[in-house]
């Protein structure tokens, strides 16, 4: 197979960089010197080139090079590319696939290579895992200008073997500009950092956010050769930020190579000054706005009006900067499906060290998606962003629920004034009908179905409004944001100065959603086999035989599909067909029992343990009787970001004996 000249040059550069990184010249010199010393007998013949090559092969030098450097070519066609250019896969230093893309030398590319980790002191005492042993792993995630990548999982260790390379494209913004070469001035003006998120995956399937780091890639522009390497310090998150200090070694290069840009330092200094000035002016404005709000009523001091929130790195940012207009492409088809997706991401409060109550920590969108779990604030800001992308007028609400527990949820305003509350943790929707306290006692008042008690403020990516009504009770609240006697708003210009993307360099970029990574049919079959095994073992321990009815198991699929559709749309359908099919499958004189249950994970042991806690499910699994037939059906519904809805139904039929 022949390669175009530009591809051949690209491959040669990759090989050359890899050989330099291996210090191949130094290793060859050592082997040659050792070979010459061992053959210094005058009676020996002169050493030839073949002798040197055999010496290199005997010491494994050639094998090391060929093992660590592999190339594969795959032809891939896309709807937008009619030329069907071949894609190149580069695998360097025993890495997983670095990047699958059409390499075009007319576009700027940035190659980032992580060459190791050090000083992960939490894992200092952990022994090295044996081959095939299940252990905790680290995974590194990257986001840069709508491009997302992740490394292969590596075992947790004090010096984890994080060896990974990523090929990033530096493209222009704007319609029709993406295919044009980025010039030097444009590259300097691109302030989007590379967001690196390190996640630890435990053997139980739990994920932990280890670190979140923003890397300014433009340091490579000032390097004379277009290449540089350095170490980055990864701090912990939240209150552990000062205790954890890990290091990752980074290698940077970009192509096509252009002249060194010495004005990078000046550009960076000017950006920092501009960011600091804008944040200072907004802080002054926010303090003045807060004083004016307190002057309306002294009781406003006790309302939950949250202007700033602290992210995973301990940085205070305006809450409006956590919301973005986010479109999911074809991954999500409707606002209700978006709500369903957000509810499938697990809830976990930020861990508090030493007690002292709830620790509040808002996460950047990238950290939340990589971890696949977060607190109610993370769910609410993501759902609000998705609803904005679907064209709804949505806001994040900050208030309390139940017994004065702080909580956040989402609300949408219809064009007819309809107010709808969206619970981001459950995807439930509630219609808000305010109670008029001035109505006569005999007038019937609506009874709220929502769990929310008070509301202090609402916000989205463009607006921030504080509730200045006499009471902050949700049931009495009127959501007329144009009425300044009820809602005090912040200046849109002031919010735009620090919250619009690109306004300041301290704002994290907004990542796109990733498509589902699992095969629903394969995952369903695998989990169903595991459920059958666990049920059979449970009945075996009780001295009961297990006979499976495959036909009955298949009929349960219709019910599981209807349950998920109801969660997505709020409309129940298909029950009549399912009930009729079951009646036809169960003979006269027999009894049918079924128990559906829902999960957001695919851990078979955890699922089965949770099922046995239900007396109804345990009664089915441990069913005794005449002519007992067991059935189980699993349906896994895949959503973006590896989220999944898992529905399981256990069922049995048996002859009734009095």
XYZ file of C-alpha atoms in Angstrom:
658
model
C 0.000 0.000 0.000
C 1.429 3.412 -1.009
C 0.948 6.589 0.959
C 0.726 10.180 -0.276
C 3.887 12.230 0.368
C 2.231 14.239 3.148
C 1.096 11.039 4.932
C 4.561 9.532 4.578
C 6.088 12.658 6.105
C 3.581 12.476 8.970
C 4.453 8.847 9.693
C 8.175 9.558 9.548
C 7.758 12.359 12.074
C 5.789 10.069 14.408
C 8.487 7.385 14.190
C 11.284 9.904 14.689
C 9.615 11.388 17.781
C 9.038 7.920 19.221
C 12.664 6.865 18.709
C 13.909 10.056 20.344
C 11.593 9.471 23.301
C 12.974 5.922 23.698
C 16.545 7.297 23.610
C 17.197 4.763 20.883
C 20.553 6.307 19.938
C 21.897 5.978 23.473
C 20.745 2.368 23.731
C 22.350 1.507 20.381
C 25.647 3.105 21.431
C 25.645 1.050 24.639
C 25.042 -2.192 22.724
C 27.723 -1.366 20.172
C 30.286 -0.548 22.827
C 29.533 -3.783 24.674
C 29.767 -5.790 21.450
C 33.122 -4.239 20.497
C 34.558 -4.930 23.953
C 33.471 -8.583 23.802
C 35.047 -9.059 20.358
C 38.460 -7.471 21.013
C 40.406 -10.754 20.446
C 42.951 -10.050 17.608
C 42.177 -13.416 16.109
C 38.545 -12.532 15.596
C 37.264 -11.353 12.269
C 36.116 -7.771 11.757
C 32.620 -6.963 12.979
C 30.054 -6.464 10.254
C 26.730 -4.649 10.129
C 24.969 -7.999 10.452
C 26.801 -8.655 13.744
C 25.559 -5.365 15.137
C 21.969 -6.070 14.040
C 22.066 -9.540 15.646
C 23.391 -7.976 18.863
C 20.505 -5.480 18.867
C 18.017 -8.311 18.304
C 19.494 -10.470 21.071
C 19.150 -7.629 23.575
C 15.540 -6.957 22.583
C 16.086 -3.453 21.211
C 14.400 -4.167 17.871
C 11.531 -6.020 19.537
C 10.930 -3.093 21.905
C 10.703 -0.650 19.025
C 8.359 -2.803 16.953
C 6.207 -3.718 19.917
C 5.648 -0.116 21.041
C 5.084 1.359 17.598
C 2.142 0.087 15.553
C 0.177 1.550 12.648
C -3.181 0.554 11.224
C -5.159 2.042 8.374
C -8.913 1.888 8.112
C -11.085 3.283 5.358
C -14.044 5.105 6.834
C -16.718 7.004 4.952
C -18.780 9.845 6.358
C -21.855 11.596 5.106
C -20.048 14.906 4.828
C -16.870 13.678 3.126
C -17.349 12.518 -0.435
C -13.655 11.877 -1.076
C -13.521 8.890 1.329
C -10.044 9.705 2.596
C -8.402 6.914 4.623
C -8.210 7.391 8.346
C -5.007 6.780 10.258
C -4.742 5.215 13.680
C -1.487 5.915 15.502
C -0.598 3.757 18.490
C 2.523 4.873 20.303
C 4.150 3.577 23.491
C 1.723 0.676 23.909
C -1.172 3.113 23.974
C -4.783 2.699 23.016
C -6.070 4.448 19.937
C -4.929 8.054 20.100
C -7.225 9.594 17.553
C -9.358 8.505 14.653
C -9.592 11.404 12.231
C -8.826 12.470 8.722
C -5.366 13.964 9.014
C -5.306 17.097 6.911
C -2.064 19.041 6.773
C -4.077 22.119 5.890
C -5.397 22.200 9.444
C -3.618 22.821 12.697
C -3.272 19.832 15.015
C -2.086 19.662 18.591
C -0.563 16.428 19.852
C -0.709 15.971 23.610
C 1.012 12.995 25.200
C 0.767 12.000 28.838
C 3.938 10.073 29.650
C 3.383 9.075 33.269
C 2.063 9.920 36.707
C 3.887 10.412 39.980
C 3.261 11.057 43.681
C -0.228 9.563 43.950
C 0.508 9.069 47.635
C -2.920 7.666 48.522
C -1.878 4.494 46.707
C 1.622 4.285 48.142
C 0.938 1.070 50.094
C -1.065 -0.698 47.404
C 0.665 -3.803 46.001
C 1.072 -4.198 42.279
C -1.955 -6.088 40.903
C -1.440 -9.599 39.592
C -2.235 -10.359 35.940
C -5.990 -10.695 35.519
C -6.723 -9.356 39.004
C -9.619 -6.909 39.283
C -8.422 -3.652 40.814
C -9.250 0.047 41.007
C -8.255 2.036 37.946
C -7.552 5.599 36.824
C -9.067 7.047 33.651
C -8.067 10.411 32.216
C -10.697 12.417 30.306
C -9.994 15.386 28.039
C -12.141 18.078 26.458
C -10.947 20.658 23.953
C -13.166 22.723 21.643
C -16.018 20.211 21.234
C -13.600 17.251 21.118
C -13.670 14.681 23.904
C -11.229 11.851 24.598
C -10.451 9.380 27.340
C -7.495 7.145 28.108
C -7.471 3.436 28.704
C -8.000 2.488 32.387
C -4.732 1.855 34.251
C -4.352 0.281 37.716
C -4.210 2.723 40.619
C -0.664 3.073 41.934
C 1.686 5.608 43.433
C 3.151 6.006 39.942
C 0.306 4.974 37.601
C 1.273 3.963 34.097
C -0.657 6.754 32.398
C 0.792 6.490 28.902
C -1.590 8.071 26.444
C -1.584 10.317 23.399
C -4.310 12.567 22.006
C -4.504 14.338 18.647
C -6.508 17.572 18.955
C -7.668 19.750 16.097
C -7.377 23.524 16.329
C -10.101 24.843 14.065
C -11.724 28.196 13.441
C -15.148 29.127 14.754
C -18.021 30.280 12.621
C -19.947 28.897 9.641
C -17.675 27.685 6.854
C -14.530 28.479 8.832
C -13.873 25.053 10.334
C -11.881 23.764 7.330
C -9.563 26.774 7.055
C -6.006 26.870 8.353
C -5.729 28.702 11.664
C -3.147 31.470 11.462
C -0.783 32.531 14.251
C -2.904 35.452 15.441
C -6.022 33.297 15.647
C -4.198 30.612 17.627
C -3.119 33.184 20.186
C -6.693 34.417 20.532
C -8.132 30.921 21.210
C -8.338 30.958 24.987
C -10.196 27.637 25.360
C -8.123 25.467 27.721
C -7.759 21.710 27.629
C -9.905 20.428 30.486
C -8.377 17.306 32.049
C -10.447 15.245 34.495
C -9.010 12.259 36.367
C -11.518 9.655 37.574
C -10.923 6.661 39.845
C -13.107 3.603 39.202
C -13.424 1.233 42.155
C -13.912 -2.517 41.875
C -17.536 -2.063 42.970
C -18.223 0.241 40.023
C -18.157 3.473 42.039
C -16.500 6.492 40.438
C -14.598 9.205 42.294
C -13.463 12.572 40.986
C -9.731 12.733 41.739
C -8.761 15.986 40.048
C -9.906 18.597 37.558
C -7.261 20.633 35.751
C -7.332 23.345 33.078
C -4.281 23.298 30.820
C -3.410 26.332 28.689
C -2.084 24.698 25.535
C -0.697 27.917 24.042
C 2.590 27.508 25.904
C 3.689 25.281 23.026
C 3.393 28.208 20.608
C 6.433 29.903 22.136
C 8.583 26.766 21.815
C 11.155 27.188 18.989
C 10.583 23.689 17.599
C 6.842 23.627 18.259
C 7.417 21.002 20.969
C 7.650 21.204 24.722
C 7.302 18.992 27.779
C 6.559 19.776 31.406
C 4.925 18.409 34.552
C 1.499 19.485 35.802
C 0.356 19.323 39.403
C -3.062 17.766 39.941
C -4.693 18.935 43.150
C -7.581 17.217 44.868
C -11.142 18.488 44.743
C -13.148 20.341 47.361
C -11.616 20.413 50.829
C -9.048 17.806 49.780
C -7.520 20.235 47.309
C -4.587 21.094 49.540
C -3.881 17.559 50.707
C -3.486 15.808 47.360
C -0.660 16.700 45.047
C -0.119 14.419 42.081
C 2.024 15.025 39.031
C 1.574 14.090 35.393
C 4.283 14.520 32.788
C 3.044 16.132 29.571
C 4.599 16.262 26.096
C 3.244 18.855 23.626
C 3.696 19.443 19.912
C 1.682 21.074 17.149
C 1.657 20.892 13.367
C 2.011 22.146 10.714
C 4.953 23.922 12.313
C 5.042 27.720 12.082
C 7.349 30.355 13.494
C 7.641 30.716 17.251
C 5.259 33.255 18.743
C 7.147 35.168 21.384
C 4.156 37.458 22.047
C 2.411 34.577 23.852
C 3.571 35.815 27.270
C 2.171 39.280 26.560
C -1.124 37.827 25.355
C -1.434 35.694 28.489
C -0.697 38.672 30.732
C -3.291 40.839 28.979
C -5.941 38.093 29.237
C -5.323 37.641 32.941
C -5.541 41.367 33.550
C -8.784 41.614 31.592
C -10.286 38.635 33.447
C -9.252 39.985 36.851
C -10.697 43.421 36.041
C -14.027 42.025 34.869
C -14.342 39.789 37.919
C -13.461 42.699 40.205
C -16.075 44.970 38.652
C -18.732 42.247 38.820
C -17.964 41.612 42.480
C -18.379 45.321 43.220
C -21.700 45.335 41.349
C -22.905 42.156 43.134
C -22.166 43.657 46.563
C -24.063 46.831 45.686
C -26.971 44.781 44.299
C -27.091 42.704 47.495
C -27.207 45.841 49.674
C -30.129 47.142 47.658
C -31.901 43.794 48.009
C -31.531 43.837 51.805
C -32.886 47.377 51.974
C -36.218 46.191 50.557
C -36.949 44.022 53.595
C -34.680 43.025 56.493
C -36.063 39.468 56.276
C -34.355 39.046 52.893
C -31.195 38.246 54.824
C -32.629 34.772 55.502
C -33.623 33.964 51.914
C -31.592 31.510 49.826
C -30.228 33.967 47.278
C -27.106 32.401 45.833
C -25.037 34.616 43.539
C -21.765 32.659 43.649
C -21.018 28.940 43.964
C -17.759 27.093 44.496
C -16.699 24.525 41.908
C -14.642 21.346 42.372
C -11.402 23.359 42.376
C -12.593 25.735 45.100
C -13.091 28.638 42.663
C -16.068 30.916 43.304
C -17.976 31.530 40.085
C -21.314 33.253 39.370
C -24.071 30.655 39.364
C -25.195 31.834 35.922
C -21.908 30.554 34.478
C -22.907 26.971 35.362
C -25.788 27.095 32.849
C -25.266 27.006 29.086
C -27.517 26.569 26.092
C -26.747 22.899 25.357
C -28.005 21.009 22.327
C -27.711 17.220 22.300
C -27.960 16.729 18.542
C -29.733 13.441 17.863
C -28.799 11.883 21.185
C -31.932 13.227 22.905
C -35.190 13.763 21.040
C -37.371 15.755 23.444
C -37.288 17.781 26.679
C -38.860 14.916 28.619
C -36.283 12.476 27.333
C -33.611 14.955 28.417
C -35.142 15.006 31.892
C -35.132 11.207 31.928
C -31.457 11.152 30.955
C -30.460 13.589 33.716
C -32.400 11.604 36.314
C -30.408 8.467 35.428
C -27.173 10.111 36.583
C -26.709 9.095 40.197
C -26.976 11.556 43.057
C -24.047 11.899 45.437
C -23.368 14.711 47.862
C -19.876 16.108 48.115
C -18.086 14.226 50.929
C -17.600 16.294 54.083
C -14.391 15.736 56.047
C -14.920 15.560 59.813
C -18.675 16.076 59.754
C -20.160 19.526 60.265
C -23.195 19.113 58.010
C -23.638 19.209 54.263
C -20.746 20.412 52.132
C -21.900 22.230 49.024
C -19.808 21.779 45.897
C -20.990 22.553 42.395
C -19.157 20.758 39.589
C -18.225 21.848 36.111
C -20.230 20.062 33.441
C -17.220 18.049 32.245
C -16.432 16.747 35.751
C -20.098 15.882 36.335
C -20.421 13.934 33.083
C -17.140 12.065 33.511
C -18.037 10.999 37.037
C -21.621 10.167 36.017
C -22.965 11.390 39.334
C -23.312 14.577 41.338
C -25.520 16.563 43.680
C -28.876 18.168 42.950
C -27.175 21.395 41.789
C -25.269 19.526 39.073
C -28.425 17.765 37.878
C -30.446 20.996 37.852
C -27.891 23.036 35.891
C -27.507 20.246 33.294
C -31.273 19.843 32.874
C -31.755 23.603 32.597
C -29.033 23.765 29.917
C -30.688 20.964 27.917
C -34.161 22.534 28.184
C -32.722 25.832 26.952
C -31.313 23.917 23.999
C -34.824 22.633 23.239
C -36.067 26.222 23.095
C -37.799 26.390 26.486
C -37.649 29.357 28.836
C -36.058 27.476 31.727
C -34.501 28.529 35.022
C -32.736 26.874 37.939
C -34.588 27.404 41.224
C -32.753 27.648 44.547
C -34.807 27.036 47.673
C -35.762 24.353 50.179
C -37.898 21.244 50.337
C -39.271 19.123 53.158
C -37.843 20.137 56.515
C -35.935 23.213 55.298
C -33.446 21.106 53.321
C -31.616 23.200 50.700
C -32.494 22.036 47.213
C -32.350 23.076 43.567
C -34.746 22.187 40.779
C -35.778 23.519 37.357
C -38.784 25.504 36.214
C -40.061 26.439 32.757
C -42.320 29.323 31.803
C -44.800 28.776 28.985
C -45.862 31.507 26.565
C -49.291 31.435 28.247
C -47.773 31.958 31.692
C -47.889 28.287 32.699
C -45.268 27.443 35.321
C -43.925 23.884 35.366
C -41.467 22.499 37.907
C -39.029 19.774 36.795
C -37.378 17.611 39.448
C -33.985 16.824 37.935
C -33.328 13.854 40.241
C -36.504 11.954 39.293
C -37.715 13.566 36.013
C -41.085 14.258 37.657
C -43.002 17.321 36.455
C -45.361 19.429 38.535
C -47.759 22.153 37.441
C -47.603 25.217 39.682
C -50.861 26.933 40.565
C -50.324 29.764 43.071
C -52.607 30.161 46.047
C -54.133 33.600 46.539
C -54.100 34.310 50.290
C -56.668 37.112 49.794
C -59.373 34.767 48.514
C -62.383 34.135 50.805
C -62.142 31.014 52.989
C -64.842 29.203 51.016
C -62.931 29.462 47.729
C -61.285 26.136 46.882
C -57.502 26.411 46.675
C -55.235 24.062 44.678
C -53.273 21.560 46.721
C -49.587 21.517 45.724
C -48.246 18.167 44.555
C -44.612 19.258 44.469
C -42.255 18.777 47.445
C -40.770 22.293 47.386
C -41.277 24.635 50.342
C -39.495 27.938 49.691
C -37.732 29.632 46.784
C -35.066 32.321 47.113
C -33.876 32.960 43.572
C -33.955 31.713 39.979
C -31.327 31.990 37.257
C -30.205 30.801 33.856
C -27.340 31.704 31.508
C -28.679 35.230 30.919
C -30.715 36.219 33.978
C -30.569 36.208 37.762
C -33.658 37.139 39.783
C -34.155 37.188 43.537
C -37.534 36.667 45.162
C -38.538 39.885 46.957
C -42.179 38.953 47.639
C -43.405 39.180 51.248
C -43.127 35.392 51.612
C -40.810 32.930 49.933
C -43.309 30.042 50.156
C -43.487 28.375 46.746
C -47.245 27.823 46.902
C -47.819 31.572 47.319
C -45.182 32.711 44.850
C -46.135 34.488 41.625
C -43.616 33.916 38.819
C -44.084 37.174 36.939
C -40.465 38.114 36.307
C -41.450 41.409 34.664
C -42.937 42.629 37.960
C -40.005 44.336 39.704
C -41.978 44.523 42.952
C -41.845 40.712 43.149
C -38.491 39.894 41.544
C -35.277 41.904 41.676
C -33.109 41.190 38.644
C -29.414 41.658 38.015
C -28.157 43.679 35.087
C -27.900 41.492 31.981
C -24.872 43.486 30.875
C -23.093 42.788 34.164
C -23.847 39.056 33.888
C -22.650 38.915 30.290
C -19.328 40.468 31.288
C -18.383 37.356 33.310
C -20.769 34.566 32.251
C -20.837 34.586 28.439
C -18.483 31.961 26.944
C -15.158 33.591 26.171
C -15.837 36.603 28.400
C -13.143 35.502 30.857
C -10.429 32.863 30.699
C -11.561 31.418 34.048
C -14.809 30.023 32.627
C -14.660 26.297 31.821
C -15.678 25.316 28.269
C -18.931 23.463 27.679
C -18.404 19.876 26.463
C -20.744 18.105 24.032
C -22.603 15.000 25.106
C -21.136 11.630 24.102
C -23.217 8.951 22.412
C -24.093 5.748 24.320
C -21.130 3.431 24.718
C -22.918 0.146 25.460
C -24.893 -2.284 23.330
C -28.389 -2.519 24.888
C -29.135 -6.015 23.523
C -25.815 -7.482 24.601
C -25.997 -5.837 28.031
C -29.565 -7.064 28.512
C -28.663 -10.639 27.613
C -25.605 -10.665 29.871
C -27.441 -9.284 32.903
C -30.380 -11.646 32.325
C -28.056 -14.671 32.326
C -26.507 -13.467 35.583
C -29.967 -12.997 37.113
C -30.967 -16.517 36.123
C -27.850 -17.935 37.719
C -28.396 -16.026 40.975
C -32.068 -17.037 41.166
C -31.191 -20.695 40.539
C -28.512 -20.618 43.243
C -30.886 -18.943 45.699
C -33.565 -21.580 45.119
C -30.960 -24.349 45.256
C -29.928 -23.199 48.730
C -33.586 -23.521 49.756
C -33.810 -27.026 48.323
C -36.038 -25.910 45.411
C -35.689 -26.870 41.764
C -35.768 -24.155 39.072
C -37.509 -24.607 35.736
C -37.402 -21.618 33.384
C -40.230 -20.713 31.029
C -38.573 -18.918 28.098
C -41.878 -18.058 26.448
C -43.174 -16.331 29.563
C -39.870 -14.494 29.954
C -40.195 -13.114 26.441
C -43.707 -11.817 27.107
C -42.388 -9.652 29.953
C -40.463 -7.473 27.462
C -43.614 -5.578 26.480
C -44.228 -4.483 30.060
C -40.635 -3.337 30.572
C -40.718 -1.313 27.358
C -43.982 0.327 28.442
C -42.513 1.233 31.842
C -39.558 3.043 30.268
C -41.784 4.816 27.744
C -43.980 6.027 30.593
C -40.915 7.406 32.403
C -39.887 9.297 29.252
C -43.251 10.604 28.082
C -45.516 10.445 31.108
C -48.023 8.430 29.066
C -48.892 4.843 29.958
C -49.554 2.513 27.026
C -49.393 -1.161 26.129
C -50.779 -2.567 29.393
C -53.843 -4.082 27.694
C -51.747 -6.109 25.256
C -49.409 -7.317 28.006
C -52.248 -8.400 30.273
C -53.988 -10.243 27.431
C -50.740 -12.072 26.510
C -50.188 -13.153 30.127
C -53.777 -14.462 30.421
C -53.251 -16.576 27.330
C -49.886 -17.888 28.618
C -51.137 -18.902 32.095
C -53.378 -22.020 32.053
C -56.618 -22.245 34.003
C -56.080 -23.078 37.644
C -52.632 -21.457 37.669
C -51.519 -18.252 39.395
C -49.234 -15.597 37.870
C -47.104 -13.208 39.898
C -44.779 -10.517 38.556
C -42.524 -7.916 40.129
C -40.850 -5.121 38.085
C -37.962 -3.109 39.507
C -35.758 -0.331 38.133
C -32.014 0.389 38.507
C -29.464 2.797 37.034
C -26.521 0.354 37.125
C -25.736 -3.142 35.803
C -24.056 -4.743 38.826
C -25.798 -8.104 39.108
C -24.930 -8.752 42.769
C -26.163 -5.330 43.888
C -29.330 -5.756 41.845
C -30.141 -9.163 43.298
C -29.454 -8.060 46.865
C -31.783 -5.085 46.443
C -34.499 -7.319 44.976
C -34.397 -9.704 47.921
C -35.108 -6.794 50.254
C -38.603 -6.585 48.783
C -40.974 -9.152 50.298
C -42.965 -9.301 47.032
C -39.867 -10.107 44.981
C -38.587 -12.599 47.535
C -41.957 -14.359 47.471
C -41.626 -14.836 43.693
C -37.971 -15.939 43.746
C -38.647 -18.422 46.574
C -42.003 -19.575 45.206
C -43.189 -23.010 46.323
C -46.020 -24.940 44.734
C -47.028 -27.425 42.097
C -45.688 -27.081 38.547
C -43.726 -23.888 39.314
C -42.258 -22.125 36.301
C -39.900 -19.180 36.701
C -39.332 -16.256 34.365
C -37.073 -13.208 34.373
C -36.574 -10.507 31.760
C -34.017 -7.695 31.637
C -34.143 -4.621 29.415
C -31.273 -2.135 29.343
C -32.039 1.238 27.743
C -28.916 3.166 26.719
C -28.608 6.947 27.079
C -25.758 9.394 26.435
C -22.694 9.468 28.689
C -22.885 5.752 29.552
C -26.108 6.364 31.478
C -28.582 3.510 31.364
C -32.016 2.567 32.633
C -32.225 -1.075 33.709
C -35.651 -2.680 34.059
C -35.994 -6.193 35.478
C -39.133 -8.219 35.992
C -39.227 -11.430 37.998
C -42.279 -13.619 37.454
C -43.592 -17.081 38.195
C -46.642 -19.179 37.471
C -47.775 -22.185 39.458
C -50.803 -24.387 40.017
C -52.907 -23.289 42.922
C -53.277 -26.032 45.532
C -55.633 -25.570 48.464
